[in-house]
C-alpha atoms as an extended CHARMM CRD file, in Angstrom:
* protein
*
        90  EXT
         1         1  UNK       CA            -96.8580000000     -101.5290000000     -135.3630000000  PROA      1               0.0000000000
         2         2  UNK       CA            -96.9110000000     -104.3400000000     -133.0300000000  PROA      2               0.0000000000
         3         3  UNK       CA            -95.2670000000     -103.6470000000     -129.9770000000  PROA      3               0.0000000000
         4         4  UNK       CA            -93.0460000000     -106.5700000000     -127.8220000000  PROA      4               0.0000000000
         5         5  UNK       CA            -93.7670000000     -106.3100000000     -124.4200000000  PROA      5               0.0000000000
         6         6  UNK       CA            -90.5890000000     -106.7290000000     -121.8800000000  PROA      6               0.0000000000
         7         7  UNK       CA            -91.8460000000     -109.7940000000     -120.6490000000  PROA      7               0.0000000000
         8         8  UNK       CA            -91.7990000000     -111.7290000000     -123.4620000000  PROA      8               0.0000000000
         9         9  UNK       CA            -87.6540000000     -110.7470000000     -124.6640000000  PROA      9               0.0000000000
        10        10  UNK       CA            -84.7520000000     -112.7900000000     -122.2530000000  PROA      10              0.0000000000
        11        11  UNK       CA            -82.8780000000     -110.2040000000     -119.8010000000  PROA      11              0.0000000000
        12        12  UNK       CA            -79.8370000000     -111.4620000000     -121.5000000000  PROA      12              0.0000000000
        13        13  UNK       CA            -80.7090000000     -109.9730000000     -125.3980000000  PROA      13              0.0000000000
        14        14  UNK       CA            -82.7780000000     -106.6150000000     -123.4970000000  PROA      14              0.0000000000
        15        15  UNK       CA            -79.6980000000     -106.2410000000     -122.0670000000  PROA      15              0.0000000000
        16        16  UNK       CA            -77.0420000000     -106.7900000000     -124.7910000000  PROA      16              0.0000000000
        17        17  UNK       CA            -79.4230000000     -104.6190000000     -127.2750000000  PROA      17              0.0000000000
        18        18  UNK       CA            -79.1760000000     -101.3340000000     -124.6430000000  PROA      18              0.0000000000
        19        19  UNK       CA            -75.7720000000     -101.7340000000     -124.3370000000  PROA      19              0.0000000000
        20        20  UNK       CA            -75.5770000000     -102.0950000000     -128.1080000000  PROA      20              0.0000000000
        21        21  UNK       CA            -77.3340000000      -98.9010000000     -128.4070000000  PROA      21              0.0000000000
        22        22  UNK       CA            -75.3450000000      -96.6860000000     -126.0770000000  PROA      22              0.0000000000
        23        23  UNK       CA            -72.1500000000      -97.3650000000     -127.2480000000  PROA      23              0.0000000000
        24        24  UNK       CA            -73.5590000000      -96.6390000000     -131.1340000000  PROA      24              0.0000000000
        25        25  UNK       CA            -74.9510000000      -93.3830000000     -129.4630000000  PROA      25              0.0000000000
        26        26  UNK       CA            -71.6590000000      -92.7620000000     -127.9020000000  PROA      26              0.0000000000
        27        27  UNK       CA            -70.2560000000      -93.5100000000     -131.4820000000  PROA      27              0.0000000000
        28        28  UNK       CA            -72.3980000000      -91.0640000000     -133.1810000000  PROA      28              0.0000000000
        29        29  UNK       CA            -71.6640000000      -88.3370000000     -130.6700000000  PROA      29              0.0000000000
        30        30  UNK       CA            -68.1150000000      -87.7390000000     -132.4890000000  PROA      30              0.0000000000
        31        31  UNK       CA            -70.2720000000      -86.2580000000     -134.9890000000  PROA      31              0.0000000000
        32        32  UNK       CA            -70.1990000000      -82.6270000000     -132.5550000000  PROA      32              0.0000000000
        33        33  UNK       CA            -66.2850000000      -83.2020000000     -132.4000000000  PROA      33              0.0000000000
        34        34  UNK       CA            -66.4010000000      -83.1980000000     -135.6510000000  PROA      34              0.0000000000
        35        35  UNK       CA            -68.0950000000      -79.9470000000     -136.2250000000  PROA      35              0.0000000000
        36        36  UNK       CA            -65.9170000000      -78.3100000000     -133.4600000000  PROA      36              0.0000000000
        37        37  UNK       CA            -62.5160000000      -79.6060000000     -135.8360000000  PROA      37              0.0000000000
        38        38  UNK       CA            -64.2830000000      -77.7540000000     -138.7910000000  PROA      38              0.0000000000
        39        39  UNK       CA            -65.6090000000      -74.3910000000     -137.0710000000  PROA      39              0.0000000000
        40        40  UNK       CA            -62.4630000000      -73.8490000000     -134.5930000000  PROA      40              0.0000000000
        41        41  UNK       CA            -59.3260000000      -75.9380000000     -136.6080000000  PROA      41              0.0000000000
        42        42  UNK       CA            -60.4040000000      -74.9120000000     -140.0360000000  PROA      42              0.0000000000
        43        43  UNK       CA            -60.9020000000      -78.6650000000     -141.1980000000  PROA      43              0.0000000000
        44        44  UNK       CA            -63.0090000000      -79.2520000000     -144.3290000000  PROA      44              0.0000000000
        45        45  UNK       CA            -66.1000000000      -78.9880000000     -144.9790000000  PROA      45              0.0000000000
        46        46  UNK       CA            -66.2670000000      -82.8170000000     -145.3640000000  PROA      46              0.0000000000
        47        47  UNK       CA            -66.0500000000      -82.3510000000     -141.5230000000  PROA      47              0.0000000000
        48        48  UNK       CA            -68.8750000000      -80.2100000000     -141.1500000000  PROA      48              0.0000000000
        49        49  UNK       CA            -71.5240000000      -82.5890000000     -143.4250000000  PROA      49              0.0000000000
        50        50  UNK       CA            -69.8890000000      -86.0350000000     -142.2840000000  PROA      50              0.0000000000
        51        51  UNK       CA            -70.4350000000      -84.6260000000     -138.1590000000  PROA      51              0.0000000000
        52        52  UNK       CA            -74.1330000000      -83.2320000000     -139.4370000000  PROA      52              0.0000000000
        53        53  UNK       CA            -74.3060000000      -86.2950000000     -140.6540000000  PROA      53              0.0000000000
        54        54  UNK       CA            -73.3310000000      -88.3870000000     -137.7870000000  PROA      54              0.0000000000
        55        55  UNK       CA            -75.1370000000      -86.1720000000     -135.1930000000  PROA      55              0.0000000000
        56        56  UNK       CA            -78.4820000000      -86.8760000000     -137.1080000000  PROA      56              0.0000000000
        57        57  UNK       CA            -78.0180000000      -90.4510000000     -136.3630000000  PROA      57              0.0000000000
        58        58  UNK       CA            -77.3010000000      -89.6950000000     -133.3270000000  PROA      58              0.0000000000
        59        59  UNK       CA            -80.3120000000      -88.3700000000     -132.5700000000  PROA      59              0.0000000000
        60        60  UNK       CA            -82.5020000000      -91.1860000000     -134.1400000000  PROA      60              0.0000000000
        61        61  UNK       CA            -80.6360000000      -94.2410000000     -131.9140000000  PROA      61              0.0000000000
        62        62  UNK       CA            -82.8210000000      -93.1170000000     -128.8820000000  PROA      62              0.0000000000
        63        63  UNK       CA            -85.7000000000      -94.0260000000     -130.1710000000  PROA      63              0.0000000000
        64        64  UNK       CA            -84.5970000000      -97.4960000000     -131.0790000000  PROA      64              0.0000000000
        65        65  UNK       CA            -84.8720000000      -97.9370000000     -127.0500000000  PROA      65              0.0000000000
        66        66  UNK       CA            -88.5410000000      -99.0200000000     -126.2260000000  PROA      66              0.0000000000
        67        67  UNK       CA            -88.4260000000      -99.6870000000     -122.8000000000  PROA      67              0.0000000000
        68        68  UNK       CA            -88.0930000000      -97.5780000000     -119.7610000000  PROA      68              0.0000000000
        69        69  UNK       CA            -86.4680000000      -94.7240000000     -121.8770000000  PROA      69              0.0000000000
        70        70  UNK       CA            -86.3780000000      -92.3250000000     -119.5960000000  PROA      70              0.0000000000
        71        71  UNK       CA            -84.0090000000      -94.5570000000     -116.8760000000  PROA      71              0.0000000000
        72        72  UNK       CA            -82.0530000000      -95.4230000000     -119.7870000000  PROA      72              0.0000000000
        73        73  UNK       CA            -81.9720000000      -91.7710000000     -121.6460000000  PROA      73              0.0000000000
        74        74  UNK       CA            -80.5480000000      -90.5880000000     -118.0300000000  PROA      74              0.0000000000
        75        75  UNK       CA            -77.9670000000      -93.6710000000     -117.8270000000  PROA      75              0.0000000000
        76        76  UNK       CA            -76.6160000000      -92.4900000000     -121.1160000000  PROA      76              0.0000000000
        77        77  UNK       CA            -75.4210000000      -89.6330000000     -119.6310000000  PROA      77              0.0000000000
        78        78  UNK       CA            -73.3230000000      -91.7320000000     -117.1550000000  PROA      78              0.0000000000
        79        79  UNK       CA            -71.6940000000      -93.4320000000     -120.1740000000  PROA      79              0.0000000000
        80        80  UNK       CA            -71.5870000000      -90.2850000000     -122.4020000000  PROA      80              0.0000000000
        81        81  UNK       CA            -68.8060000000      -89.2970000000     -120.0150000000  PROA      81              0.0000000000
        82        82  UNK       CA            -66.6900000000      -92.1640000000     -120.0020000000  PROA      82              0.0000000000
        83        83  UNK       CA            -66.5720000000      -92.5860000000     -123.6610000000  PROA      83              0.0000000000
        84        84  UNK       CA            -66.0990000000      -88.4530000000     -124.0040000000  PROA      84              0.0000000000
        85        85  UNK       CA            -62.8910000000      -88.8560000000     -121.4430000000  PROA      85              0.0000000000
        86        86  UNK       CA            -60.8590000000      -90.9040000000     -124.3720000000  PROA      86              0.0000000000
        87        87  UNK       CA            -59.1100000000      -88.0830000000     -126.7630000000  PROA      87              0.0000000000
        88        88  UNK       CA            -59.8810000000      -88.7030000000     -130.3350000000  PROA      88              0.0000000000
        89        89  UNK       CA            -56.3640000000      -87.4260000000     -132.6770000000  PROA      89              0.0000000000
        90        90  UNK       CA            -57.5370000000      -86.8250000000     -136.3750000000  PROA      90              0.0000000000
């Protein structure tokens, strides 16, 4: 695989594509909610395979991020609690 160095993308689209990627991370982190809705409110278990589902792909977006992972795995965390603040109502 031929790897892109930093250099050679515009700031502009680095930037857009690691914003892109946290907020499908923060997406694809409903996928625990919805495994909490099936073990503790007795949802469905289309709840427990769609959120074992989702928090699969949740786990694969990371590595989508090439560069400087590790500042940008931590900064997730920052935005991991802003988007976890807003109440989701099934």
């Amino acid at each position: 695989m031929v790897e892109i160095k930093p250099e050679c993308i515009s700031r502009k689209r680095f930037f857009t594509y690691t914003i892109f990627l946290f907020i499908l991370a923060g997406i694809f982190e409903i996928g625990g909610y919805l495994i909490w809705l099936w073990l503790r409110e007795d949802r469905g278990l289309i709840f427990a395979f769609s959120g074992a589902i989702i928090l699969f792909l949740y786990g694969i977006v990371p590595t989508f991020q090439r560069f400087y992972f590790h500042r940008i795995y931590a900064t997730h965390g920052g935005i991991f609690v802003v988007m976890s603040s807003y109440k989701l109502n099934f």
